[in-house]
Coordinates of C-alpha atoms and ligand atoms in Angstrom, one line a residue:
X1 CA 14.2 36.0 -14.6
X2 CA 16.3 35.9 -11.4
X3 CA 18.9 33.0 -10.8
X4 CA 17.9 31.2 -7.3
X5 CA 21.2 31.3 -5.2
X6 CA 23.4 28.8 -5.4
X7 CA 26.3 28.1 -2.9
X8 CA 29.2 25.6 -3.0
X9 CA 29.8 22.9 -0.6
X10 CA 32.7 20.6 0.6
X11 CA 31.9 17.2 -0.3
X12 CA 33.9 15.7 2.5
X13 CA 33.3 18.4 5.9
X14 CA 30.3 20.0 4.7
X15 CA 32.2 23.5 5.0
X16 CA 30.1 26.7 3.0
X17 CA 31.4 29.0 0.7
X18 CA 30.3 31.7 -1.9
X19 CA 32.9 30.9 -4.4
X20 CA 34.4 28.0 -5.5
X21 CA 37.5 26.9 -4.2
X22 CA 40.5 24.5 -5.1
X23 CA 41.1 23.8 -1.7
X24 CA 39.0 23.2 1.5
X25 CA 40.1 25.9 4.5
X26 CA 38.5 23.8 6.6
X27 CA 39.4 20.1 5.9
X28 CA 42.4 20.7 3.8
X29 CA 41.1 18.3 1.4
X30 CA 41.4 19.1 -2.5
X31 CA 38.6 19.2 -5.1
X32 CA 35.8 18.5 -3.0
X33 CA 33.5 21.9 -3.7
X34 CA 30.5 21.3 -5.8
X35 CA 27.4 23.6 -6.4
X36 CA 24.3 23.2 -5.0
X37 CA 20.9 25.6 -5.3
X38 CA 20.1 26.9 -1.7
X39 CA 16.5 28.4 -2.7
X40 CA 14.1 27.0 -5.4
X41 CA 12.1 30.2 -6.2
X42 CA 12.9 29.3 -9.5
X43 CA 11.9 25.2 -10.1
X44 CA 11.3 24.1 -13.4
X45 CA 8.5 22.3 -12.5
X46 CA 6.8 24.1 -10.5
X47 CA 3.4 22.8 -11.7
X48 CA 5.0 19.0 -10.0
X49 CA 5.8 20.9 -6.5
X50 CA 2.6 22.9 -6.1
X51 CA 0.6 19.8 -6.2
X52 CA 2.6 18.4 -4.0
X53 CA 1.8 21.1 -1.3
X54 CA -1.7 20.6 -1.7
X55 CA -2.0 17.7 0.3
X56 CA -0.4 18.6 3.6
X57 CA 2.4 15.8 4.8
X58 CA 0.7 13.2 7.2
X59 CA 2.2 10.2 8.0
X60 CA 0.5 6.8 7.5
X61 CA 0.9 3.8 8.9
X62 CA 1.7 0.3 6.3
X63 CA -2.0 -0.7 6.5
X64 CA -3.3 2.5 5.2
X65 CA -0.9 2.5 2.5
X66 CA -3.1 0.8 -0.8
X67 CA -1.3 -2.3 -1.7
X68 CA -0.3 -1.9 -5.6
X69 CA 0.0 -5.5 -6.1
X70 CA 2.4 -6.1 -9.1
X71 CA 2.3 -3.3 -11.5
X72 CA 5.4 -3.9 -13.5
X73 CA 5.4 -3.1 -17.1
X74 CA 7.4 -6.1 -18.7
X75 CA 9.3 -5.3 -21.7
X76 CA 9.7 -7.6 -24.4
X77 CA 13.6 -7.6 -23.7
X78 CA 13.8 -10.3 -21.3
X79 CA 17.2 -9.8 -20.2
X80 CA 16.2 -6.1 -19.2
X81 CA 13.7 -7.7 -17.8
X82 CA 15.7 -9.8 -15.5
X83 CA 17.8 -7.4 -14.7
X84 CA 15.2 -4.8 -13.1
X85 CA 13.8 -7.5 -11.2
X86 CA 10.5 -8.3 -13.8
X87 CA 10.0 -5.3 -15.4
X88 CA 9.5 -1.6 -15.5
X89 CA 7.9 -0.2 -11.7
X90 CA 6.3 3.4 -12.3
X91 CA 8.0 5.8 -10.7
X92 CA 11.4 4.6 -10.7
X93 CA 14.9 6.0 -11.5
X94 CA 17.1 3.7 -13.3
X95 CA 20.6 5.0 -14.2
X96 CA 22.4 3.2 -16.6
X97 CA 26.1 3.5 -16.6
X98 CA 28.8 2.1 -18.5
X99 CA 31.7 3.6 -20.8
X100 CA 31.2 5.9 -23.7
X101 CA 30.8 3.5 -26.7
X102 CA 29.1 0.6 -25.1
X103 CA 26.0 0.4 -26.7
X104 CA 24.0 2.5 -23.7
X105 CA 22.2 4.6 -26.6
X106 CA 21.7 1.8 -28.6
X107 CA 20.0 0.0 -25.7
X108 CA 17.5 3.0 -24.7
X109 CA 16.6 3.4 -28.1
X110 CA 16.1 -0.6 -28.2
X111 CA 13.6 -0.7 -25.1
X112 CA 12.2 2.9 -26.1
X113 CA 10.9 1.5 -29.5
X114 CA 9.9 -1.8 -28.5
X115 CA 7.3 -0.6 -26.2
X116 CA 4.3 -1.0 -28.2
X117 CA 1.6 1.5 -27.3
X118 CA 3.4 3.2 -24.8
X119 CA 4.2 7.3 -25.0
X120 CA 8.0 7.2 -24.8
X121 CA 10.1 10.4 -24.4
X122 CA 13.6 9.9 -26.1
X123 CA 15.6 12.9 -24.7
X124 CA 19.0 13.2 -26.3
X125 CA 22.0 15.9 -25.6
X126 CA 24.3 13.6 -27.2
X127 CA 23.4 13.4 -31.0
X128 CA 20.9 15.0 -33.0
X129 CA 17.7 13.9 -34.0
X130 CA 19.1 12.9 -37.7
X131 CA 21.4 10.6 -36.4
X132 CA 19.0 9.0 -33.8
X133 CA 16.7 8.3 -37.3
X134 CA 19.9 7.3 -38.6
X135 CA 20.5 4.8 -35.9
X136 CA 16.5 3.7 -35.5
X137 CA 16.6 2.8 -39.4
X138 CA 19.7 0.3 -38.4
X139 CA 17.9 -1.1 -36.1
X140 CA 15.4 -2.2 -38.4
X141 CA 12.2 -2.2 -35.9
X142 CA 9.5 -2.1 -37.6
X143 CA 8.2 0.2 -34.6
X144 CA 10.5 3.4 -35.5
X145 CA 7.6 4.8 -37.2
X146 CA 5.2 4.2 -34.5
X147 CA 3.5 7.6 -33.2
X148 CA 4.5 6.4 -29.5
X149 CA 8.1 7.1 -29.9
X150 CA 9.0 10.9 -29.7
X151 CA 12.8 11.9 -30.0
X152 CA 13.6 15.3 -27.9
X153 CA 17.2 17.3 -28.5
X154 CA 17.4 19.8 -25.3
X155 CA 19.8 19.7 -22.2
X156 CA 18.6 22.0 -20.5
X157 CA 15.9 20.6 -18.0
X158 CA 13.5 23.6 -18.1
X159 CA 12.9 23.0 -21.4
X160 CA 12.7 19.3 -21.2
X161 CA 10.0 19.9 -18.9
X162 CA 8.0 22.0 -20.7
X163 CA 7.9 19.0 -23.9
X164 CA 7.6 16.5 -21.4
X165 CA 4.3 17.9 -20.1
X166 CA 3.0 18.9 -23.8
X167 CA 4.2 15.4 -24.7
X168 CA 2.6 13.6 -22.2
X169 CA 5.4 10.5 -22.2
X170 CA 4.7 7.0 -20.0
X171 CA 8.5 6.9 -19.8
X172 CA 11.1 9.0 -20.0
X173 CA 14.6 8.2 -21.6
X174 CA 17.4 10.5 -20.9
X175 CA 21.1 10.3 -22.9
X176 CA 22.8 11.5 -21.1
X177 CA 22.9 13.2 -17.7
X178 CA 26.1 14.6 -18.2
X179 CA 25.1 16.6 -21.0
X180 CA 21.9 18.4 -19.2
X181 CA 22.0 21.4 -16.9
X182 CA 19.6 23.0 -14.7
X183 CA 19.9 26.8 -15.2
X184 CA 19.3 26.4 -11.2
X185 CA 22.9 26.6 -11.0
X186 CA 25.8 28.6 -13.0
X187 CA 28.0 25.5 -13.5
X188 CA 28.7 23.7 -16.6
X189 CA 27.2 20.9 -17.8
X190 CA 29.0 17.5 -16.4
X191 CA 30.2 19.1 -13.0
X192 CA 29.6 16.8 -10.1
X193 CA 26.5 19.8 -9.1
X194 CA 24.7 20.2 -12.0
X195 CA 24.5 16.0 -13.0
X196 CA 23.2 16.1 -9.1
X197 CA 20.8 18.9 -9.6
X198 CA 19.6 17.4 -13.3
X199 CA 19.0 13.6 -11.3
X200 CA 17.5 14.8 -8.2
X201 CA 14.7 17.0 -10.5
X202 CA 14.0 14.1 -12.3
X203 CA 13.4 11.9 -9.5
X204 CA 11.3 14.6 -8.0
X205 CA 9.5 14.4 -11.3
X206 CA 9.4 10.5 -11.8
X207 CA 8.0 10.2 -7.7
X208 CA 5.8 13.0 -8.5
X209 CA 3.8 12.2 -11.5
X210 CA 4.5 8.2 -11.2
X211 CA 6.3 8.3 -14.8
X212 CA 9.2 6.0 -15.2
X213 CA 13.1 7.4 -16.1
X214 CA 15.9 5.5 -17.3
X215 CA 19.0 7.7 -17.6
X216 CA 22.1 7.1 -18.7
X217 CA 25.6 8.1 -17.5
X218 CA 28.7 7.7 -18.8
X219 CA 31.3 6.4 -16.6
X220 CA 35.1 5.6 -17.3
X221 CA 37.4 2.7 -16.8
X222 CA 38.7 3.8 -13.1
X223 CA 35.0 5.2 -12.5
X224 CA 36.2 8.3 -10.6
X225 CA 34.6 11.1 -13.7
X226 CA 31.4 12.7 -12.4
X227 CA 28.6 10.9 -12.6
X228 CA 27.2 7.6 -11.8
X229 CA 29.0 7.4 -9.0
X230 CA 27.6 10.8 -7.1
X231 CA 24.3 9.3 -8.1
X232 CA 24.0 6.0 -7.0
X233 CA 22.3 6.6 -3.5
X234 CA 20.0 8.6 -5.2
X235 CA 18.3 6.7 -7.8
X236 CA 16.1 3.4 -7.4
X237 CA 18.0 1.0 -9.8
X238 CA 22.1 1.4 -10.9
X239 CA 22.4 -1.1 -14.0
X240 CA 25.6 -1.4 -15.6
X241 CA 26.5 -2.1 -18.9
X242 CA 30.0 -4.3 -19.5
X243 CA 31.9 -5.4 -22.3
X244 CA 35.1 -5.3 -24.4
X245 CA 34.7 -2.9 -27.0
X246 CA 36.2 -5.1 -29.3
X247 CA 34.1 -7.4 -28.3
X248 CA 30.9 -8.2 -29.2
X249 CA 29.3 -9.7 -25.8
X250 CA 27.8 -7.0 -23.5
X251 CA 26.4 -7.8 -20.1
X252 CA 24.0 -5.4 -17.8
X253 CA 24.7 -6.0 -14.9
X254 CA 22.2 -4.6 -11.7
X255 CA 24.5 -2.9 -8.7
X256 CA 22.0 -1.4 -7.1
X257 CA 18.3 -2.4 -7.2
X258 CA 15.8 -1.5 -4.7
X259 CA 12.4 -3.6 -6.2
X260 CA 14.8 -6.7 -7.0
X261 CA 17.8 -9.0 -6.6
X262 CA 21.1 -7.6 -7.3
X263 CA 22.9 -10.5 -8.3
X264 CA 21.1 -10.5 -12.2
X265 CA 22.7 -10.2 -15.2
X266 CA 21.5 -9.6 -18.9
X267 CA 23.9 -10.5 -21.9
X268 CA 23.4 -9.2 -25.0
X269 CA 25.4 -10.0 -28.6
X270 CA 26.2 -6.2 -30.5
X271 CA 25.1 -6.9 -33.8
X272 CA 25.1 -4.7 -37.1
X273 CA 21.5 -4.5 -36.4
X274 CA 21.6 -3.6 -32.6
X275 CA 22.1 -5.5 -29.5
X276 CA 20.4 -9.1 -29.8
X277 CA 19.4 -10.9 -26.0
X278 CA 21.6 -13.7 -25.3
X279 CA 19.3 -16.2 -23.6
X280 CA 21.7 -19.3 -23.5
X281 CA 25.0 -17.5 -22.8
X282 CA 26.6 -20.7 -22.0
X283 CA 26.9 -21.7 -25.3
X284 CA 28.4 -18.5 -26.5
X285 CA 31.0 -18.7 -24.1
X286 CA 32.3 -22.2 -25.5
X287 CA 34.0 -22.1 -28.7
X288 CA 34.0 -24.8 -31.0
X289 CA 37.2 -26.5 -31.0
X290 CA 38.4 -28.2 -33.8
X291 CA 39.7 -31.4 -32.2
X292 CA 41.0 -31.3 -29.0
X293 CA 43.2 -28.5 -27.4
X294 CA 45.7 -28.6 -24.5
X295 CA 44.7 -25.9 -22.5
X296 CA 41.5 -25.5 -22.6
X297 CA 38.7 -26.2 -19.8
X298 CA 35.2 -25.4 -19.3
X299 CA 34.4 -23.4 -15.6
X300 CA 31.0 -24.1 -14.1
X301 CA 30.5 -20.8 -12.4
X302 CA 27.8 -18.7 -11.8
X303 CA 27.3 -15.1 -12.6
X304 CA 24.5 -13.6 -10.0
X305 CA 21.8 -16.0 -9.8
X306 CA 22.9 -17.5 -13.2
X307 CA 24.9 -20.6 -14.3
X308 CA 27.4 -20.0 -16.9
X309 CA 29.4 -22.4 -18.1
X310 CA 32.9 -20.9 -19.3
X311 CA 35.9 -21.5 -21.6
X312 CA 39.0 -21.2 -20.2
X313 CA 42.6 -21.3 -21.9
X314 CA 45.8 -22.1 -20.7
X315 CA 49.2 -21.2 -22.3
X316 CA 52.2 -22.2 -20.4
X317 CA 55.3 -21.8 -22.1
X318 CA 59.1 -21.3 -20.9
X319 CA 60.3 -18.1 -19.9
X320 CA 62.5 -16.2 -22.4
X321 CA 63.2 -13.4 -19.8
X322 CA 64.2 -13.6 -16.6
X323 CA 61.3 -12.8 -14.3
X324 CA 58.4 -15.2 -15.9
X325 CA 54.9 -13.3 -16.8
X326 CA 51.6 -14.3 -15.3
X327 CA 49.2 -12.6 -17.6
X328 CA 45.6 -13.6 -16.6
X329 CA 42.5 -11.7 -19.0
X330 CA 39.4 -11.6 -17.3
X331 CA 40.8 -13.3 -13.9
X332 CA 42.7 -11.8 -11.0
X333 CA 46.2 -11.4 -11.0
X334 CA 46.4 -12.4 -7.2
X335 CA 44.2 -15.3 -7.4
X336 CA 46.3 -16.5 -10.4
X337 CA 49.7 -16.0 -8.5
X338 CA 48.4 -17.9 -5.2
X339 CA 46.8 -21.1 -7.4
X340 CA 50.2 -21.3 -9.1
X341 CA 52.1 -21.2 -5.9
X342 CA 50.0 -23.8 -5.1
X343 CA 50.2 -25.6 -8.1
X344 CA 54.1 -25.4 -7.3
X345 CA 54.2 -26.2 -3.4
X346 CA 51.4 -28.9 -3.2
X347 CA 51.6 -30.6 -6.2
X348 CA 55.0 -30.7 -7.5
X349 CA 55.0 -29.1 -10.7
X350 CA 57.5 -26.6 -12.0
X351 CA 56.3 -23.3 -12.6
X352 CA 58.8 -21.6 -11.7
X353 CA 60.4 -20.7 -14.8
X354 CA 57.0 -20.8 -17.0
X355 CA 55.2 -17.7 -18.5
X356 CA 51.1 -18.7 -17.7
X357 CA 48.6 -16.9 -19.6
X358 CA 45.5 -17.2 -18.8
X359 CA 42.3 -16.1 -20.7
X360 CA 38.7 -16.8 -20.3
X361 CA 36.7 -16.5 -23.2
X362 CA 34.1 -14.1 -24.5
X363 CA 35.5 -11.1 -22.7
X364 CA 34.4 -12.0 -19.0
X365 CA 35.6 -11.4 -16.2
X366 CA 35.1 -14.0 -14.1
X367 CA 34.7 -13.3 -10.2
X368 CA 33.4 -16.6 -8.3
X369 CA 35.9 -19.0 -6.8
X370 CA 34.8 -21.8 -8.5
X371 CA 36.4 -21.3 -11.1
X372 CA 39.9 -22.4 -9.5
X373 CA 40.0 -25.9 -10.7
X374 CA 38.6 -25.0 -14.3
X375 CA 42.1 -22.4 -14.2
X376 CA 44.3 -25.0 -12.1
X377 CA 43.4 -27.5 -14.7
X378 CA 43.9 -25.9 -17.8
X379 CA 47.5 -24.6 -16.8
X380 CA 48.3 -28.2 -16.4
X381 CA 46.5 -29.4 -19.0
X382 CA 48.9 -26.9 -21.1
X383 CA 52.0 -27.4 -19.2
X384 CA 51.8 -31.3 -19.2
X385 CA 50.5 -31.1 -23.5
X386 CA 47.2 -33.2 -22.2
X387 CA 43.9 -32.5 -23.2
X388 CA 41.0 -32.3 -21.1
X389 CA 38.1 -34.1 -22.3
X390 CA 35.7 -31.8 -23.8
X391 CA 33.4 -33.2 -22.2
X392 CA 34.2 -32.6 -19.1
X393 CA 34.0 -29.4 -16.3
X394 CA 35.0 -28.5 -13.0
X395 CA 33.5 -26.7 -10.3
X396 CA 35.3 -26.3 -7.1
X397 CA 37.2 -23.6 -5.1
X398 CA 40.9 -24.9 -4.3
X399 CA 42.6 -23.6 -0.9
X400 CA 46.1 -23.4 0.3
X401 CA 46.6 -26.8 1.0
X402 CA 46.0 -28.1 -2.7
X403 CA 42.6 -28.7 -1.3
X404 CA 39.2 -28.9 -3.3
X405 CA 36.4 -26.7 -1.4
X406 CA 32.8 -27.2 -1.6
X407 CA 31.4 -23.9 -3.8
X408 CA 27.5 -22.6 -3.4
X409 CA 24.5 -23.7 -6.1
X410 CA 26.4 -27.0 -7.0
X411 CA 23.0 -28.2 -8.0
X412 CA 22.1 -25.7 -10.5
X413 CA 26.2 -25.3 -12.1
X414 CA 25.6 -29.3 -12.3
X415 CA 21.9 -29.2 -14.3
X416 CA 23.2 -26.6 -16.3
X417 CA 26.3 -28.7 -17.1
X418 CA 23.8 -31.4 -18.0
X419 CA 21.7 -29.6 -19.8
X420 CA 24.9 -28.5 -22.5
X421 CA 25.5 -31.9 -22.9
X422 CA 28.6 -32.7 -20.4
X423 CA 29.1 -35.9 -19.4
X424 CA 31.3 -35.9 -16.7
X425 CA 31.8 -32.5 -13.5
X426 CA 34.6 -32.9 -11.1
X427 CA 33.7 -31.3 -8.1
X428 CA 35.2 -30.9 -4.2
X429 CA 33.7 -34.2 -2.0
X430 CA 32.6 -31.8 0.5
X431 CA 29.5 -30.5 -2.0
X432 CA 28.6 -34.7 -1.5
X433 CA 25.8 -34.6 0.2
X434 CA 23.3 -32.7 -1.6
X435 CA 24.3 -34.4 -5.0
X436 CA 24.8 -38.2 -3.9
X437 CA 21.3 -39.1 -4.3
X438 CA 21.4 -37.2 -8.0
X439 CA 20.4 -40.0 -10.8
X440 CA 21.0 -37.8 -14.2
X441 CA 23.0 -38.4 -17.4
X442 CA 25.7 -36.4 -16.2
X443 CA 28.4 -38.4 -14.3
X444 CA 29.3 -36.8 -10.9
X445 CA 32.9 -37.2 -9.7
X446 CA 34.0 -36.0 -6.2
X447 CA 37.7 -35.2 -5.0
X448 CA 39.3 -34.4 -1.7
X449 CA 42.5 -32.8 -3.5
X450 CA 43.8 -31.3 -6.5
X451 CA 46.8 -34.2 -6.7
X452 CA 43.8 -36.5 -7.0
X453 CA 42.1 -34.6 -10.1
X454 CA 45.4 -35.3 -11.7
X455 CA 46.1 -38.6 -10.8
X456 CA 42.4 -39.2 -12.6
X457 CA 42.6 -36.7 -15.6
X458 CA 46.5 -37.2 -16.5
X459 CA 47.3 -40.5 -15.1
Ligands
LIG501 P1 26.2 3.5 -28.6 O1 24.8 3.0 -28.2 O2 26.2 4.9 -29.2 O3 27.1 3.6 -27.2 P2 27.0 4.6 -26.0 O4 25.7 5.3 -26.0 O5 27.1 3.7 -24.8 O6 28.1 5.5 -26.1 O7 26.8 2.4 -29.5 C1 28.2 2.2 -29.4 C2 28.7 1.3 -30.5 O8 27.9 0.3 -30.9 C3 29.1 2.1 -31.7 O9 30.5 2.1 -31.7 C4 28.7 1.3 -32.9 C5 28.1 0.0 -32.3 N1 26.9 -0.4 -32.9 C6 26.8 -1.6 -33.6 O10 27.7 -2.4 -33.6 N2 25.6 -2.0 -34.1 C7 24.5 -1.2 -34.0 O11 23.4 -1.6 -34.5 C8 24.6 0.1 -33.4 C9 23.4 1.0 -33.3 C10 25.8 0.4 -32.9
LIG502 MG1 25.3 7.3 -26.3

């Protein structure tokens, strides 16, 4: 059978060429052809686009349009459940990306074999059917031997179609796009046109028949590799899954959801067994001290629409080179630097000459500015060999003048707070007014400025 014609394009001027080339003749800029297909004699699914053309295109107006009401499928993962907004809507696209090694697979494979009595497509150009048994036996479901759950080892998307339409699936997993090509186009596998060519046939497909797709894509650490990234405007849904290798918290994180929120997050524990749902992250994220430790302070933050509370450590020790280290993990290096200078400037302690290390626990990386008195705290708390009560947290965004700032959600980091058993949240006086008529176990304390917090905590 004939090849349909592909050209290549420059991603950045839009300039046309037969071949591919290294360098744009018209923009000058470097790298930026990709192959696309020009004419679709040849589409794999053909059977999808002829009924399409059936019904000639007429636009409609919102009233005419039948009202679906809410057709989600819920899964019985709650935290992917959170994360797409309440569950599974037919027809979507949902790209999963994250770095190779992440537990992607493991989480596909998870959600594929928990949906009872649904037709599930598991189509894999990454391992080979033995080791996805291998992997479903670790798992332990009971579900692995359920008829429902069909395992598929093709990348090339003809094919895949064909199986999907003998198959009959009510969801289609694919693992990953990377490794699929469309023999629409000459390139290899992985290039920046055939990953676009492979996504956009499958959300032709998914819009077409109504069949939900989850596919995964592998990204890397500066997230620049083809991929995820040339498909984000495409799909519905971008999640992304998190985590320290070495660690064993993951989070999925939504970046892109167009049925929900995109401030949700999902965390999940990697177990032996597979990935275990994480519903009450803030106590993972709190160790267990033995006794108390200088240092160490708990963060009210939140992550999305979530509270979290959050472990933070301190080590502040004097320099043994001559430019002092500021090493914060899981914390901006800027942020750090300007909360030290203030430290310094506004409240009189020397810093100067001190290395400050700053961690926060499980992995995280920890975004929202509240978190500034937790980390202002704790480097004191280390510097000055005082404990913080572990009792106690802080929630409040500290500015240039040594000033405590009001932060969003103060009620909901303070229930949380309560809920974990604190006793005691010090937070900026300018959050007052919603929380001064608050009656709860947990004892509220409001400063105007950082020397203050001090004065109170370290006499
Ligand atoms: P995997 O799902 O293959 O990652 P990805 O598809 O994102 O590349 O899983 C990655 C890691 O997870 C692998 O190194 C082994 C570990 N793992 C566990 O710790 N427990 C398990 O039950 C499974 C299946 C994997
Ligand atoms: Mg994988």
């Amino acid at each position: 059978m004939a090849k349909s014609k592909s050209l290549f394009y420059c991603q950045s001027c839009g300039h046309e060429s037969a071949k591919w080339m290294g360098k744009c003749p018209s923009c000058q800029s470097w790298n930026t052809f990709v192959e696309e297909v020009v004419s679709k004699q040849e589409d794999p699914r053909e059977q999808w686009k002829a009924s399409s053309e059936k019904g000639a295109a007429k636009a409609v107006t919102l009233p005419e349009i039948p009202s679906e009401g809410d057709f989600r499928v819920a899964t019985s993962d709650q935290e992917l459940n959170r994360v797409l907004g309440g569950g599974i809507i037919p027809g979507s696209l949902v790209l999963i990306g994250g770095e190779p090694g992440i537990g992607k697979s493991t989480l596909m494979l998870q959600l594929g074999m928990s949906l009872i009595g649904m037709n599930v497509l598991y189509v894999s150009g990454e391992e080979s059917a033995q080791q996805i048994k291998m992997r479903a036996e670790r798992l332990n479901l009971q579900q692995s031997t359920s008829p429902h759950f069909k395992v598929l080892t093709e990348t090339n998307t003809r094919s895949i179609f064909n199986a999907i339409e003998s198959a009959m699936p009510q969801l289609v997993v694919i693992d990953s796009i990377q490794t699929l090509f469309s023999p629409q186009l000459d390139s290899l596998a992985g290039g920046v046109g055939q990953v676009r060519q492979c996504a956009a046939e499958f959300m032709k497909f998914a819009k077409e028949t109504n069949i939900p797709v989850f596919m995964v894509g592998h990204i890397t650490k500066d997230g620049t590799l083809a991929g995820p990234k040339v498909l984000e405007h495409m799909v519905d849904t971008v999640l992304q899954f998190e985590g320290d290798r070495h660690l064993t918290y993951r989070i999925l994180r939504t970046i892109k959801n167009r049925f929900g929120s995109t401030s949700e997050i999902g965390i999940y524990e990697m177990l032996g067994n597979g990935l275990r749902e994480v519903s009450n992250p803030s106590e993972i994220l709190i160790s267990q001290k033995e006794g108390k430790v200088t240092g160490a302070t708990i963060g009210a933050t939140m992550e999305g629409n979530r509270p979290l509370l959050i472990e933070i450590q301190s080590l502040v020790s004097t320099a043994s080179y001559g430019t002092p280290q500021r090493t914060p993990t899981g914390f901006d290096h800027k942020r750090l630097n300007m909360l030290l200078a203030v430290l310094e400037k506004r409240c009189g302690f020397r810093l100067g000459t001190q290395d400050v290390f700053v961690n926060m626990a499980g992995g995280l990386t920890v975004e929202d500015p509240a978190i500034d008195l937790a980390v202002c705290v704790s480097i004191i708390s280390s510097l000055e060999e005082m404990p913080v009560s572990e009792k106690s947290c802080f929630a409040a965004e500290i500015g240039l003048g040594g000033e405590l700032r009001a932060v969003n959600r103060i009620d909901q980091r303070i229930s949380e707070a309560e809920k974990l058993g604190f006793e005691e949240i010090f937070i900026s006086r300018y959050n007052n007014k919603t929380t001064e008529t608050r009656k709860g176990r947990i004892q509220v304390k409001t400063f105007g400025k950082l020397t203050d917090v001090f004065a109170e905590l370290f006499g």
